[in-house]
Amino acid sequence: MTHRSSIAGQAGGAAPAWWLDAVAAWQGKGAASYAASLVNLANPGTYDAATGVLPAWDAGVGWTFNGSTYLNTTLTAASTAWSMAVRFAGVTDTNGGCGYYIDPGSKFFLRPSFNGQRTYANGRENVVAGAQSSAVMIVAGKSCYLNGSPDGTIAASGVSNGNTIAIGRINAPEMYCLVGSVVAMAVWSRTLTPEEAASVSDAMEAL
């Protein structure tokens, strides 16, 4: 699906990076090395990712997780107004994803494939029929987007803070690790607009 991207054409100036004004953005695909892939592109040296259990990495794919590997970050969402975008690829049906989970009602994660469903969480959850092997998933406040198109909303209750965001794992007392790849991921301290979500999705699909 192709959208008219506000990233692609900015009048009078260069287009911004795919992560816009994110607090943190990590890009596995196209990185010069595994070490370079861990750097927060939006603010190098702050919220850089770190190895939890070493995943596979390839510049042509990004990070590939096997159900026990993952990356850590020190970033925590301060409120349910925050946003997160992840481009997944080659995911099999597991309970894994990116973000964190503390029950009850403290959740901030994206899970593309579990029991034939996909899940967006920010405080509470929006569970949608149809697992995704490869897709860009975005949660923006309480709004959800799949490949740039609206994909439902999340209930108003719940909080998002309480744990640190992981890549290739939903950081929780349980090991909710992904089987599949993450091409890129970004987190914002605000709610993306629908137009921004579509633009970010287009840009991530083009990586």
GROMACS .gro file of C-alpha atoms in nm, residues 31-148:
model
  118
   31ALA     CA    1   2.361  -0.064   0.935
   32ALA     CA    2   2.737  -0.070   0.880
   33SER     CA    3   2.789  -0.331   1.152
   34TYR     CA    4   2.609  -0.500   1.439
   35ALA     CA    5   2.755  -0.241   1.677
   36ALA     CA    6   2.630   0.041   1.454
   37SER     CA    7   2.282  -0.113   1.445
   38LEU     CA    8   2.251  -0.061   1.822
   39VAL     CA    9   2.303   0.316   1.803
   40ASN     CA   10   2.000   0.541   1.862
   41LEU     CA   11   1.990   0.726   1.530
   42ALA     CA   12   1.778   1.005   1.677
   43ASN     CA   13   2.027   1.083   1.956
   44PRO     CA   14   2.341   0.868   1.947
   45GLY     CA   15   2.472   0.779   2.290
   46THR     CA   16   2.133   0.815   2.459
   47TYR     CA   17   1.900   0.513   2.463
   48ASP     CA   18   2.136   0.309   2.248
   49ALA     CA   19   2.029  -0.056   2.239
   50ALA     CA   20   2.239  -0.323   2.408
   51THR     CA   21   2.268  -0.697   2.367
   52GLY     CA   22   2.045  -0.896   2.599
   53VAL     CA   23   2.101  -1.234   2.432
   54LEU     CA   24   2.290  -1.195   2.104
   55PRO     CA   25   2.061  -1.212   1.797
   56ALA     CA   26   2.172  -1.279   1.442
   57TRP     CA   27   2.232  -0.964   1.238
   58ASP     CA   28   2.264  -0.904   0.865
   59ALA     CA   29   2.275  -0.567   0.690
   60GLY     CA   30   2.030  -0.692   0.429
   61VAL     CA   31   1.770  -0.804   0.682
   62GLY     CA   32   1.828  -0.647   1.023
   63TRP     CA   33   1.815  -0.839   1.351
   64THR     CA   34   1.683  -1.195   1.349
   65PHE     CA   35   1.561  -1.344   1.677
   66ASN     CA   36   1.521  -1.714   1.753
   67GLY     CA   37   1.280  -1.716   2.046
   68SER     CA   38   1.544  -1.658   2.314
   69THR     CA   39   1.754  -1.371   2.176
   70TYR     CA   40   1.670  -1.001   2.222
   71LEU     CA   41   1.805  -0.647   2.262
   72ASN     CA   42   1.760  -0.423   2.565
   73THR     CA   43   1.705  -0.049   2.587
   74THR     CA   44   1.678   0.179   2.891
   75LEU     CA   45   1.377   0.364   2.750
   76THR     CA   46   1.038   0.365   2.925
   77ALA     CA   47   0.722   0.533   2.795
   78ALA     CA   48   0.615   0.811   3.033
   79SER     CA   49   0.248   0.810   2.933
   80THR     CA   50  -0.005   0.651   2.699
   81ALA     CA   51   0.041   0.950   2.466
   82TRP     CA   52   0.363   0.789   2.340
   83SER     CA   53   0.398   0.612   2.004
   84MET     CA   54   0.597   0.315   1.874
   85ALA     CA   55   0.657   0.180   1.523
   86VAL     CA   56   0.816  -0.152   1.428
   87ARG     CA   57   0.880  -0.312   1.092
   88PHE     CA   58   0.868  -0.690   1.134
   89ALA     CA   59   0.973  -0.951   0.876
   90GLY     CA   60   0.959  -1.329   0.855
   91VAL     CA   61   0.775  -1.371   1.186
   92THR     CA   62   0.636  -1.708   1.291
   93ASP     CA   63   0.347  -1.755   1.532
   94THR     CA   64   0.492  -1.692   1.879
   95ASN     CA   65   0.411  -1.474   2.179
   96GLY     CA   66   0.702  -1.239   2.101
   97GLY     CA   67   0.721  -0.879   1.986
   98CYS     CA   68   0.879  -0.550   2.090
   99GLY     CA   69   0.816  -0.338   2.399
  100TYR     CA   70   0.716  -0.439   2.753
  101TYR     CA   71   0.432  -0.578   2.962
  102ILE     CA   72   0.349  -0.559   3.332
  103ASP     CA   73   0.004  -0.682   3.430
  104PRO     CA   74  -0.240  -0.540   3.514
  105GLY     CA   75  -0.275  -0.251   3.275
  106SER     CA   76   0.086  -0.138   3.226
  107LYS     CA   77   0.171  -0.231   2.869
  108PHE     CA   78   0.351  -0.080   2.571
  109PHE     CA   79   0.422  -0.333   2.299
  110LEU     CA   80   0.358  -0.455   1.945
  111ARG     CA   81   0.309  -0.829   1.876
  112PRO     CA   82   0.258  -0.932   1.512
  113SER     CA   83   0.165  -1.299   1.544
  114PHE     CA   84   0.018  -1.504   1.828
  115ASN     CA   85  -0.265  -1.754   1.794
  116GLY     CA   86  -0.357  -1.610   1.455
  117GLN     CA   87  -0.385  -1.253   1.587
  118ARG     CA   88  -0.186  -0.932   1.613
  119THR     CA   89  -0.175  -0.712   1.923
  120TYR     CA   90  -0.122  -0.343   1.988
  121ALA     CA   91  -0.075  -0.241   2.353
  122ASN     CA   92  -0.052   0.098   2.521
  123GLY     CA   93  -0.196   0.071   2.871
  124ARG     CA   94  -0.452  -0.185   2.750
  125GLU     CA   95  -0.461  -0.400   2.437
  126ASN     CA   96  -0.624  -0.403   2.094
  127VAL     CA   97  -0.619  -0.764   1.969
  128VAL     CA   98  -0.703  -0.797   1.598
  129ALA     CA   99  -0.773  -1.113   1.400
  130GLY     CA  100  -0.505  -1.192   1.144
  131ALA     CA  101  -0.143  -1.264   1.233
  132GLN     CA  102   0.126  -1.078   1.039
  133SER     CA  103   0.449  -1.231   0.914
  134SER     CA  104   0.586  -0.909   0.764
  135ALA     CA  105   0.434  -0.568   0.837
  136VAL     CA  106   0.481  -0.223   0.983
  137MET     CA  107   0.281  -0.194   1.305
  138ILE     CA  108   0.234   0.139   1.483
  139VAL     CA  109   0.067   0.230   1.809
  140ALA     CA  110   0.015   0.606   1.844
  141GLY     CA  111  -0.147   0.691   2.173
  142LYS     CA  112  -0.461   0.481   2.164
  143SER     CA  113  -0.472   0.453   1.782
  144CYS     CA  114  -0.336   0.154   1.591
  145TYR     CA  115  -0.205   0.130   1.236
  146LEU     CA  116  -0.111  -0.163   1.012
  147ASN     CA  117   0.105  -0.070   0.711
  148GLY     CA  118  -0.007   0.291   0.755
   0.00000   0.00000   0.00000
